[in-house]
mmCIF file of C-alpha atoms and ligand atoms in Angstrom:
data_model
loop_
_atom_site.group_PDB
_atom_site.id
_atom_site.type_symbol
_atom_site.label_atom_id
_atom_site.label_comp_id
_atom_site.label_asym_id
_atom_site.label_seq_id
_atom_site.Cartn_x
_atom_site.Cartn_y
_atom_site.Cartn_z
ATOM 1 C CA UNK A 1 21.730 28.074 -20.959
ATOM 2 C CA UNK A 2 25.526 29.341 -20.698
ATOM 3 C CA UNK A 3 27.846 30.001 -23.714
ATOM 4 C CA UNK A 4 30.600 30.924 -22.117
ATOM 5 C CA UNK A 5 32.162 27.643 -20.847
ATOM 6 C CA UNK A 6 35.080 27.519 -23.429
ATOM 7 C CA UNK A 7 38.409 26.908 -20.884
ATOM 8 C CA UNK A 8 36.181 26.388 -17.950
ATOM 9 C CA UNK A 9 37.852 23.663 -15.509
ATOM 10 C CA UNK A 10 35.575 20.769 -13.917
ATOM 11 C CA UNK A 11 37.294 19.623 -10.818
ATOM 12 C CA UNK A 12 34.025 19.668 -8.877
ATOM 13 C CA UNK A 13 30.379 20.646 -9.749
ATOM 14 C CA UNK A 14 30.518 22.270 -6.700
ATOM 15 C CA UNK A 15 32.500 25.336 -9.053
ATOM 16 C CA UNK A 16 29.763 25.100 -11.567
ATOM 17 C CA UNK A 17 26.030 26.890 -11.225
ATOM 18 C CA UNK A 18 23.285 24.964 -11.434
ATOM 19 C CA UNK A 19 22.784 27.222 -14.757
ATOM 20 C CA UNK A 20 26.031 25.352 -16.443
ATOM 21 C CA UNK A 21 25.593 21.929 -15.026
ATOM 22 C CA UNK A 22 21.895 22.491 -16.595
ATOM 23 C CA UNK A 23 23.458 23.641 -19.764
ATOM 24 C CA UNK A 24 26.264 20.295 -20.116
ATOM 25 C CA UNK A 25 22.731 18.211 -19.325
ATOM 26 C CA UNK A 26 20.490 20.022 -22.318
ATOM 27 C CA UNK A 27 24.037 19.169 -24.706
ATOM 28 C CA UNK A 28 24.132 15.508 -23.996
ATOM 29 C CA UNK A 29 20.698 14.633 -24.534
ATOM 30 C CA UNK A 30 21.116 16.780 -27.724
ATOM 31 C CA UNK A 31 24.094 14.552 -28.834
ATOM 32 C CA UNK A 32 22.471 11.699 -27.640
ATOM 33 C CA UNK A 33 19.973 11.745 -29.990
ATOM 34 C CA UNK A 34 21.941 12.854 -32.451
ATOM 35 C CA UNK A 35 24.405 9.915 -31.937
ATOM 36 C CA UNK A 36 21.264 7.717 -31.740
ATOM 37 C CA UNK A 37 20.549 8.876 -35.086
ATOM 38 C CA UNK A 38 23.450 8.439 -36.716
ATOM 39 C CA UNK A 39 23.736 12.230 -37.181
ATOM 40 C CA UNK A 40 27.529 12.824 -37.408
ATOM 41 C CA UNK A 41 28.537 15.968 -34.802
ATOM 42 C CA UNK A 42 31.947 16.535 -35.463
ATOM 43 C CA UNK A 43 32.397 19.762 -32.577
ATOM 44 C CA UNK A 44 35.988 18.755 -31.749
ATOM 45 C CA UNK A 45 37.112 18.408 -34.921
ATOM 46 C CA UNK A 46 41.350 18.108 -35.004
ATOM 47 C CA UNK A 47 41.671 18.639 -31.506
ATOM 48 C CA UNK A 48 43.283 16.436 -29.092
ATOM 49 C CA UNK A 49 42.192 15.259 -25.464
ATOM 50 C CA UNK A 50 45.074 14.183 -23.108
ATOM 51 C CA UNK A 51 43.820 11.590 -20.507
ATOM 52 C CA UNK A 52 46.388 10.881 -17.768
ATOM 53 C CA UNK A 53 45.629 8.098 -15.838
ATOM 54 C CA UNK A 54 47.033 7.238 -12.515
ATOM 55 C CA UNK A 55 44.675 4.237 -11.722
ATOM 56 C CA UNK A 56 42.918 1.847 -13.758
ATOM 57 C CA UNK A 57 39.406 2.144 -15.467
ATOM 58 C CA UNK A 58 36.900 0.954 -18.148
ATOM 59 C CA UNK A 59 33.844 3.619 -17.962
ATOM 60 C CA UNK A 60 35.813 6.911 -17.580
ATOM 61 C CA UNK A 61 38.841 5.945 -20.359
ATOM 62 C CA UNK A 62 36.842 4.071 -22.524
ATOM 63 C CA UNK A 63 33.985 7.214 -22.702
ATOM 64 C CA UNK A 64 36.428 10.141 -23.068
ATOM 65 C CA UNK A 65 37.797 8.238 -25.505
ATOM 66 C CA UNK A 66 35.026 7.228 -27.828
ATOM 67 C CA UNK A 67 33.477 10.355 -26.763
ATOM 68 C CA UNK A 68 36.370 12.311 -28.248
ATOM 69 C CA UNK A 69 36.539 10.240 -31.699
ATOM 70 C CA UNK A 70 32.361 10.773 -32.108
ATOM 71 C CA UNK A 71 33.327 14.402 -31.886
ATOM 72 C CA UNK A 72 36.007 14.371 -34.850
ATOM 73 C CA UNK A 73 39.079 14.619 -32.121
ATOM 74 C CA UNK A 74 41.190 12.688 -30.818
ATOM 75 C CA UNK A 75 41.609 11.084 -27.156
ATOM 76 C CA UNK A 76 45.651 9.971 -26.195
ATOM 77 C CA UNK A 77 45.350 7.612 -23.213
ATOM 78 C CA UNK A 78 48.557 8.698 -20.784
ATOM 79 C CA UNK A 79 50.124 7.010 -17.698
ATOM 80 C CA UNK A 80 53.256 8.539 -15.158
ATOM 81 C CA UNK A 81 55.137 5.216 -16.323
ATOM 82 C CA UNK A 82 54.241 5.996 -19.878
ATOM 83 C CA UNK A 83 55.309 9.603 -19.400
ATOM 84 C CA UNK A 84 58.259 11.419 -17.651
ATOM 85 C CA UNK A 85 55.692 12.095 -14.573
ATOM 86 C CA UNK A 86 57.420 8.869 -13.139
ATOM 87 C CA UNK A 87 60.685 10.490 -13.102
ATOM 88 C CA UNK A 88 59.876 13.171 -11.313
ATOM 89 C CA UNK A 89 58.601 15.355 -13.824
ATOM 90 C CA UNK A 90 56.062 18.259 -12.142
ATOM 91 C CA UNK A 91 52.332 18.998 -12.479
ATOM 92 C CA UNK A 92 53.620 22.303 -14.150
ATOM 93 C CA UNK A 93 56.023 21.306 -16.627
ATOM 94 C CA UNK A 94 53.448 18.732 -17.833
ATOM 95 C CA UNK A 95 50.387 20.551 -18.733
ATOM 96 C CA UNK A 96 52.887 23.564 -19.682
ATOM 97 C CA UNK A 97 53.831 21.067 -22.805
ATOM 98 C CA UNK A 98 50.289 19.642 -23.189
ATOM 99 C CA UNK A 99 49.111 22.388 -23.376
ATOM 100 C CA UNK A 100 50.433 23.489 -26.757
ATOM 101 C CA UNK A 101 49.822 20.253 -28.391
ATOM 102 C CA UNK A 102 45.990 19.332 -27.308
ATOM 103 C CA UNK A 103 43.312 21.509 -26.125
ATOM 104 C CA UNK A 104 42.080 19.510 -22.981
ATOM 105 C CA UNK A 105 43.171 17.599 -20.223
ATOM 106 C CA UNK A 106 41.217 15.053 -17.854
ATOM 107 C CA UNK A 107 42.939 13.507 -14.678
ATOM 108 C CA UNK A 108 42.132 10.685 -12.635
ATOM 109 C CA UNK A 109 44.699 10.696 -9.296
ATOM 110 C CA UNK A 110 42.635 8.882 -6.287
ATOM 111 C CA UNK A 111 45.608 9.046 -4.098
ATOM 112 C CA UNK A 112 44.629 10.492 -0.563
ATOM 113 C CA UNK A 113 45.616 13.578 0.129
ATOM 114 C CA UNK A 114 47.367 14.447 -3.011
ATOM 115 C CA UNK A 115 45.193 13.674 -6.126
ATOM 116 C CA UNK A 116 42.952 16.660 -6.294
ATOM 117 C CA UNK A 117 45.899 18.590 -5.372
ATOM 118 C CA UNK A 118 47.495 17.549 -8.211
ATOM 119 C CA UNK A 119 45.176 18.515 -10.867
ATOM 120 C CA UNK A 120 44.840 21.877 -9.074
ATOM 121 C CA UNK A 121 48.573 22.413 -8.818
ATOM 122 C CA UNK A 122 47.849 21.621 -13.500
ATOM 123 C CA UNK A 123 44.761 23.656 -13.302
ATOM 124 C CA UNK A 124 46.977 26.362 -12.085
ATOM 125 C CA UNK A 125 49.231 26.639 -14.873
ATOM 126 C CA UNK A 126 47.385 25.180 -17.980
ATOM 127 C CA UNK A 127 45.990 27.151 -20.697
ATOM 128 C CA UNK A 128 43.289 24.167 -21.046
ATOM 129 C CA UNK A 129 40.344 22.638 -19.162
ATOM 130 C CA UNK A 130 41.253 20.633 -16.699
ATOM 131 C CA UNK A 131 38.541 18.017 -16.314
ATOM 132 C CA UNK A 132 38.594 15.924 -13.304
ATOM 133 C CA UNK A 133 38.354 12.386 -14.170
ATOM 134 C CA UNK A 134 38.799 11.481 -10.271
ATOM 135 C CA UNK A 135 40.428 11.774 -7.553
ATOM 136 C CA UNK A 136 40.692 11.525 -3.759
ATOM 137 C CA UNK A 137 37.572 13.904 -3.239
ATOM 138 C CA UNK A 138 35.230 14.411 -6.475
ATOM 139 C CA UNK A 139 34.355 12.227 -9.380
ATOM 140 C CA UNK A 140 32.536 14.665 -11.100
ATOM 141 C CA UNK A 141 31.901 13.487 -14.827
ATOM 142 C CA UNK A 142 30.535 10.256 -13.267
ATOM 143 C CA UNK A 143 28.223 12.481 -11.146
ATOM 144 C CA UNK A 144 27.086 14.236 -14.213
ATOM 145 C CA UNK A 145 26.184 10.853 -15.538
ATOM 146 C CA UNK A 146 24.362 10.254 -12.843
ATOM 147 C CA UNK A 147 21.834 13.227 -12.058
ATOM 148 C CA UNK A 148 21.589 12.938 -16.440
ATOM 149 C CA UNK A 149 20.270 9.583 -15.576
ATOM 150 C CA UNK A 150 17.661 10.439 -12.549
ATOM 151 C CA UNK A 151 16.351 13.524 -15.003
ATOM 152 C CA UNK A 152 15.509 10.737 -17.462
ATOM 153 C CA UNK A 153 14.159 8.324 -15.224
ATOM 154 C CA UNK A 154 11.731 10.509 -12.572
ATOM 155 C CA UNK A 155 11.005 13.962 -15.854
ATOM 156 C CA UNK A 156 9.975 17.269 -14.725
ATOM 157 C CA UNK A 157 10.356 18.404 -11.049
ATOM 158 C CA UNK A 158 12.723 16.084 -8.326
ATOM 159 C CA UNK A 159 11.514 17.696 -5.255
ATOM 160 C CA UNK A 160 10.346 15.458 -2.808
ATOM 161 C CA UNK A 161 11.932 12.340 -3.925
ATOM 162 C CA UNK A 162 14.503 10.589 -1.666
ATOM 163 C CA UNK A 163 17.548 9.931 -2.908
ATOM 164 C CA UNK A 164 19.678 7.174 -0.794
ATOM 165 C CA UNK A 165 23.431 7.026 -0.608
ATOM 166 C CA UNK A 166 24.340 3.867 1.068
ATOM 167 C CA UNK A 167 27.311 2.082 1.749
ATOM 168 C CA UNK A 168 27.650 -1.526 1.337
ATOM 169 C CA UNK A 169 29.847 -4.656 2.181
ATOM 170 C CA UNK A 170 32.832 -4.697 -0.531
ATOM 171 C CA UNK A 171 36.086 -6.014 0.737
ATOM 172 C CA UNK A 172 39.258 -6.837 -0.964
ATOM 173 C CA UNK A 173 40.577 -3.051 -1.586
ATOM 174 C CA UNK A 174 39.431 0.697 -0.299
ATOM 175 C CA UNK A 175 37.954 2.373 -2.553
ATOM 176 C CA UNK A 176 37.979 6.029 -2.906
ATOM 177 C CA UNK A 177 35.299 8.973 -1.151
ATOM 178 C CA UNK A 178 34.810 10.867 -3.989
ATOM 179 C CA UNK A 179 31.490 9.154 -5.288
ATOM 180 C CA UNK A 180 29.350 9.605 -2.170
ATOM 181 C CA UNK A 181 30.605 12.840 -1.644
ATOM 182 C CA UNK A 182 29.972 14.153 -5.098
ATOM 183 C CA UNK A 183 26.988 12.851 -4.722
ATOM 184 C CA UNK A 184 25.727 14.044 -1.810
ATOM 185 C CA UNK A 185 26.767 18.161 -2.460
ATOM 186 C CA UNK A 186 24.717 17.594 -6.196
ATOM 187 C CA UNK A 187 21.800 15.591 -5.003
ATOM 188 C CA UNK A 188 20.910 18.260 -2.918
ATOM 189 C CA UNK A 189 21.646 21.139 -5.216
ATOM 190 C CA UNK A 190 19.308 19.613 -7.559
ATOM 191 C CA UNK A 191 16.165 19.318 -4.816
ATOM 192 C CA UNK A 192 16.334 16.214 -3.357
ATOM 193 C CA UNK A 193 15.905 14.691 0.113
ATOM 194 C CA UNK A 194 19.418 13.101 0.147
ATOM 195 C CA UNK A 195 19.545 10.116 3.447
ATOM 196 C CA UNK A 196 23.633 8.845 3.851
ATOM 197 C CA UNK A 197 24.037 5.915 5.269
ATOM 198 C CA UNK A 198 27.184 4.247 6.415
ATOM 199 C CA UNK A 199 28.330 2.334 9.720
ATOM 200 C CA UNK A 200 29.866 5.001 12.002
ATOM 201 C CA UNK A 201 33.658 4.409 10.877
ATOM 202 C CA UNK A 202 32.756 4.924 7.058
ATOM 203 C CA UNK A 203 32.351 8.961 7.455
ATOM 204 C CA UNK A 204 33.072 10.941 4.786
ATOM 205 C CA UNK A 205 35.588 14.300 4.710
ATOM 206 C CA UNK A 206 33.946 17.145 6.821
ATOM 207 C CA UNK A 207 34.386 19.874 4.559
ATOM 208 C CA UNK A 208 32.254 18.072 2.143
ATOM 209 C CA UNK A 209 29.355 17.021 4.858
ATOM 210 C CA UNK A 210 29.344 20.487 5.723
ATOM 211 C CA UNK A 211 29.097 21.400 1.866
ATOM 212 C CA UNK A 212 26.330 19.002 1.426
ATOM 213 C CA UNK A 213 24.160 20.993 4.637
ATOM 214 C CA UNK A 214 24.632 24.134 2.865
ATOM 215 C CA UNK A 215 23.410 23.063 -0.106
ATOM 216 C CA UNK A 216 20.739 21.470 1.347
ATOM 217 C CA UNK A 217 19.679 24.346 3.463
ATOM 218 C CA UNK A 218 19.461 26.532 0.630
ATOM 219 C CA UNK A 219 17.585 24.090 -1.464
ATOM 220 C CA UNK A 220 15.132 23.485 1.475
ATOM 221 C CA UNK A 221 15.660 19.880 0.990
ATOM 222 C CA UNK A 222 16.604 17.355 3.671
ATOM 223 C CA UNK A 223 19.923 16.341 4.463
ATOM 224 C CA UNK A 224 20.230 13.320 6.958
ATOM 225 C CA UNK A 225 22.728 10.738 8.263
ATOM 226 C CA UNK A 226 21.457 7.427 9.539
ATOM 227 C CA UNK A 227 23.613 4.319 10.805
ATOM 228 C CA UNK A 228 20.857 1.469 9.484
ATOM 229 C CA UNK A 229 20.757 0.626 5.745
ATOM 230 C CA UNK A 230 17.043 -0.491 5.821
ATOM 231 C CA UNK A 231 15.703 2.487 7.559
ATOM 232 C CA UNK A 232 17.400 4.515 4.610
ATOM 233 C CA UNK A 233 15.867 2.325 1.650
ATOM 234 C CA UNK A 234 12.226 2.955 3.217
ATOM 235 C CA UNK A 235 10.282 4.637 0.688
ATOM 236 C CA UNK A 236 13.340 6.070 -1.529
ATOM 237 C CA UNK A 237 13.080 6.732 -4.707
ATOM 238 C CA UNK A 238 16.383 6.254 -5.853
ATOM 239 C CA UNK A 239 18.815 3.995 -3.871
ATOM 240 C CA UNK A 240 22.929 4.543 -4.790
ATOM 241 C CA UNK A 241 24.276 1.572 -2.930
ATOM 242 C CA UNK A 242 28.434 1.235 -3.138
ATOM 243 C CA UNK A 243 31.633 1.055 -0.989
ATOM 244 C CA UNK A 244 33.881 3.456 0.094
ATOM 245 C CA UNK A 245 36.696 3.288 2.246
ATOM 246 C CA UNK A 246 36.956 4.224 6.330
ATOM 247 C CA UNK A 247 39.619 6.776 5.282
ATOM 248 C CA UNK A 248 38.296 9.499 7.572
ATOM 249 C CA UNK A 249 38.550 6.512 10.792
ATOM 250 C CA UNK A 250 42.037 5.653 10.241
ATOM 251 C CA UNK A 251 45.253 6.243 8.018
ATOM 252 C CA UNK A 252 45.759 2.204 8.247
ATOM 253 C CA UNK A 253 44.798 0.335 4.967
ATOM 254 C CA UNK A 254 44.936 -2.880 6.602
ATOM 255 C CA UNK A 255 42.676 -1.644 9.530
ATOM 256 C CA UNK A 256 40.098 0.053 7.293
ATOM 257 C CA UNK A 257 40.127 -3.399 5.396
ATOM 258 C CA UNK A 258 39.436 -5.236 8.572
ATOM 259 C CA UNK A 259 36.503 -2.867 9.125
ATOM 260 C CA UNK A 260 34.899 -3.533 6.212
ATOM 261 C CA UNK A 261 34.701 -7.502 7.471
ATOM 262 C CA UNK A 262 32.261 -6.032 10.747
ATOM 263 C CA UNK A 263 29.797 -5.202 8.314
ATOM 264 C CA UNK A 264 28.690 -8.449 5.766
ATOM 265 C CA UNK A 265 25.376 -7.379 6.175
ATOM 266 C CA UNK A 266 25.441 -4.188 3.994
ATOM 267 C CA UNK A 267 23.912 -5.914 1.060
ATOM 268 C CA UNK A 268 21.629 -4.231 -1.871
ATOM 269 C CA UNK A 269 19.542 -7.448 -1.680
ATOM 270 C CA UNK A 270 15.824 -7.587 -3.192
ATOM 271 C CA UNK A 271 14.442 -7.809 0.397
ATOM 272 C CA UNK A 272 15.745 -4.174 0.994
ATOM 273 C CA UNK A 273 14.526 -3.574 -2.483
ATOM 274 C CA UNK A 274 11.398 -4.196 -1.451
ATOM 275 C CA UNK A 275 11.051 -1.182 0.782
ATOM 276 C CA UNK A 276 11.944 1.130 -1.315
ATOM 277 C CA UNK A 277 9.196 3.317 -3.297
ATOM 278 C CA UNK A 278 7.477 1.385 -6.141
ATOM 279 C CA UNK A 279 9.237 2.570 -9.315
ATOM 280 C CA UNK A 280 12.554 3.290 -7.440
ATOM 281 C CA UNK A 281 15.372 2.700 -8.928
ATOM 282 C CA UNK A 282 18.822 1.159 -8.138
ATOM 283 C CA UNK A 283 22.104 2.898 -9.022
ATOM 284 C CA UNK A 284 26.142 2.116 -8.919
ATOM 285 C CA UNK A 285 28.728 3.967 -11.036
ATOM 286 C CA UNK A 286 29.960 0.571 -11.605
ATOM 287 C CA UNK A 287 32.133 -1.597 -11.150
ATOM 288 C CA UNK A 288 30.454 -3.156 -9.023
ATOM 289 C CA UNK A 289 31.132 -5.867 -6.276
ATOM 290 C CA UNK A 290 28.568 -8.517 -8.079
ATOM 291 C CA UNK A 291 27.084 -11.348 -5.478
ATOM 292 C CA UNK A 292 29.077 -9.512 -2.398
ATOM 293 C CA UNK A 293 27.310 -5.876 -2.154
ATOM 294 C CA UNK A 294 24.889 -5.993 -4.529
ATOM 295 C CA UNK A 295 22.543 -9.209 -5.038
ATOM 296 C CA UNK A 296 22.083 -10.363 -9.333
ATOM 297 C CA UNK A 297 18.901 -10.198 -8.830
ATOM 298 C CA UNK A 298 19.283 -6.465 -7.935
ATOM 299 C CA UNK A 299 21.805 -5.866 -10.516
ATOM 300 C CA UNK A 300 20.001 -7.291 -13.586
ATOM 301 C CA UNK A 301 16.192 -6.985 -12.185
ATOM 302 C CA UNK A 302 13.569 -4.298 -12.487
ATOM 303 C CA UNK A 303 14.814 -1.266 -10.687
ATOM 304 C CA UNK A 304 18.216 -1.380 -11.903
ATOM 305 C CA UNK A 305 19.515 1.290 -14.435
ATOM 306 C CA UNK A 306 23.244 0.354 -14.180
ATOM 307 C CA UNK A 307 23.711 0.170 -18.041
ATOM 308 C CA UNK A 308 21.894 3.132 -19.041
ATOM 309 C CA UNK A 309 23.840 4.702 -16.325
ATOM 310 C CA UNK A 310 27.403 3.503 -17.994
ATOM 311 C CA UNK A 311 25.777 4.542 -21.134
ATOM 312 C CA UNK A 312 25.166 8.540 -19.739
ATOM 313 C CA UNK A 313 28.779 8.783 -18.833
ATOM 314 C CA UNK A 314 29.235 9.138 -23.080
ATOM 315 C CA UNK A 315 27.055 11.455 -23.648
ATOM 316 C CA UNK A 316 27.951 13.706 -20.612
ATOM 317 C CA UNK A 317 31.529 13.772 -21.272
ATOM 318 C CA UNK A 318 31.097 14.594 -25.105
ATOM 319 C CA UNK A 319 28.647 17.604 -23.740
ATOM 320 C CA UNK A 320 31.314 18.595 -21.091
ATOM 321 C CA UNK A 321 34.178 18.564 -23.711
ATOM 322 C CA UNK A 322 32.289 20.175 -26.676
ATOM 323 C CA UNK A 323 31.548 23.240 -24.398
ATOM 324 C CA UNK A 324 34.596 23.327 -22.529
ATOM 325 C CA UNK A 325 37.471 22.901 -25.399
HETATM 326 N N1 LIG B 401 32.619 4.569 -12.502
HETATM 327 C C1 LIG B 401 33.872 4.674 -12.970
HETATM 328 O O1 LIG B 401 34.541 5.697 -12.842
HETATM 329 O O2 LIG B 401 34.299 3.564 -13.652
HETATM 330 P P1 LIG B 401 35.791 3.307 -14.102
HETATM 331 O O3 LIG B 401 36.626 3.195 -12.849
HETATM 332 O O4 LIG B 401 35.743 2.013 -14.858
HETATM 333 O O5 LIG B 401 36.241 4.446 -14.959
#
């Protein structure tokens, strides 16, 4: 267990040992008990969480924000049009200010190319954790979420099981990298055969595939790429089935939309259920593309964890505050 993880920014788990991402784990199941119990744990008491949004959400506002009143504090909810960040002003002279009101800061920027830059550009100057709430490369508290989740669902050792990420059939907007490839670099980290699957256009950034093969190599876990959804659901023990965008293909929204419409078949459907491992179970950091890439029967039957999964983003982000603020 670590102590020491008062100021500590989370842009990526990739910055964070095994050893601390352990330590945020053994924290939320503490306060989730605690909160099932009804045992007040007021560890933020008086202090103040800024949340600056750039893009919409329900999971990641919503659970910083209850998170923060559960822990005596207080969560403001921020946008650039509801701030000066709309007129121009900088990264800087925003967390600068922040910074001696509140005690914390989470981001969510999912614009290519610039988003993680910009909460790098505030982790650079701010005297407070920067907590990455997304952006164009890592979704990190959601990731934490999720490996909280598989630890609850398959106890004690995760070697040997298969963990799938898979894209599937979503159309109407692009939506960002930053799930599979957190994914991917933590899945591996923490012992697990990780299969991607995409169609060939729907690559994800380099850096991070590469990232993903390290960690794999030095976790002496498998790391593969396949091009067929149903090969990777055979005998997996935990399938992650959602969209992402063909960013890495081309720099043409409308073209990676029209790529999306070659591929109607990437469906998490009960028939590719069906080859998975008995007792496997389905994921999706939500929300999720209900009746187009994921069946209801999927989505509400037997091997789906979705809520629980919501549920784990709470108690992650309370842990990841508490020891970071
Ligand atoms: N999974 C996730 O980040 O959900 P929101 O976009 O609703 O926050």
């Amino acid at each position: 267990m670590k102590t020491t993880l008062k100021g500590k920014h989370c842009i990526t788990l990739q910055e964070w040992t095994r050893e601390e991402i352990d330590t945020v784990l053994d924290l939320a199941l503490d306060l989730k008990r605690q909160k099932a119990l009804g045992i007040p744990h007021h560890l933020l008491k008086d202090k103040t969480f800024f949340m600056l949004f750039f893009e919409e959400s329900t999971r990641t506002r919503n659970a910083f924000e209850a998170g923060m009143t559960q822990l005596g504090g207080h969560a403001h909810w921020l946008t650039p049009a509801a701030t000066q960040i709309d007129h121009g002003e900088t990264a800087k002279d925003t967390v600068e200010v922040l910074a001696r009101y509140g005690d914390g800061i989470g981001i969510r920027n999912c614009t290519l190319g610039t988003g993680n830059a910009y909460m790098r550009e505030m982790a650079r100057h701010a005297r407070i954790p920067v907590i990455n709430m997304q952006c164009d490369i890592y979704h990190p508290t959601q990731a934490l979420a999720d490996i909280l989740t598989i630890k609850e669902k398959f106890p004690g050792d995760l070697s040997g099981r298969k963990f799938v990420m898979s894209w599937t059939y979503a159309p109407r907007y692009v939506r960002p990298l930053s799930m599979p490839q957190s994914l991917v670099m933590l899945m591996t980290r923490y012992g697990m055969d990780v299969t991607l699957a995409h169609p060939p256009e729907f690559r994800l950034m380099p850096d991070i595939l590469k990232q993903a093969e390290v960690n794999a190599r030095q976790a002496g876990v498998k790391f593969e790429y396949v091009d067929d959804m149903d090969e990777a659901f055979k005998d997996a023990d935990i399938v992650y089935a959602k969209s992402w965008g063909a960013m890495m293909h081309t720099p043409d929204e409308r073209e990676a939309l029209d790529l999306i419409e070659r591929y109607p078949g990437w469906v998490c459907d009960q028939r590719r259920m069906g080859l998975t491992k008995p007792g496997s179970i389905y994921m999706h950091c939500m929300p999720a593309d209900r009746g187009v890439e994921v069946t209801d029967e999927v989505m509400d039957g037997p091997h789906s964890v979705l809520y629980d999964q919501a549920e784990n983003r709470l108690h992650a982000h309370k842990a990841l505050m508490a020891l970071t603020m």
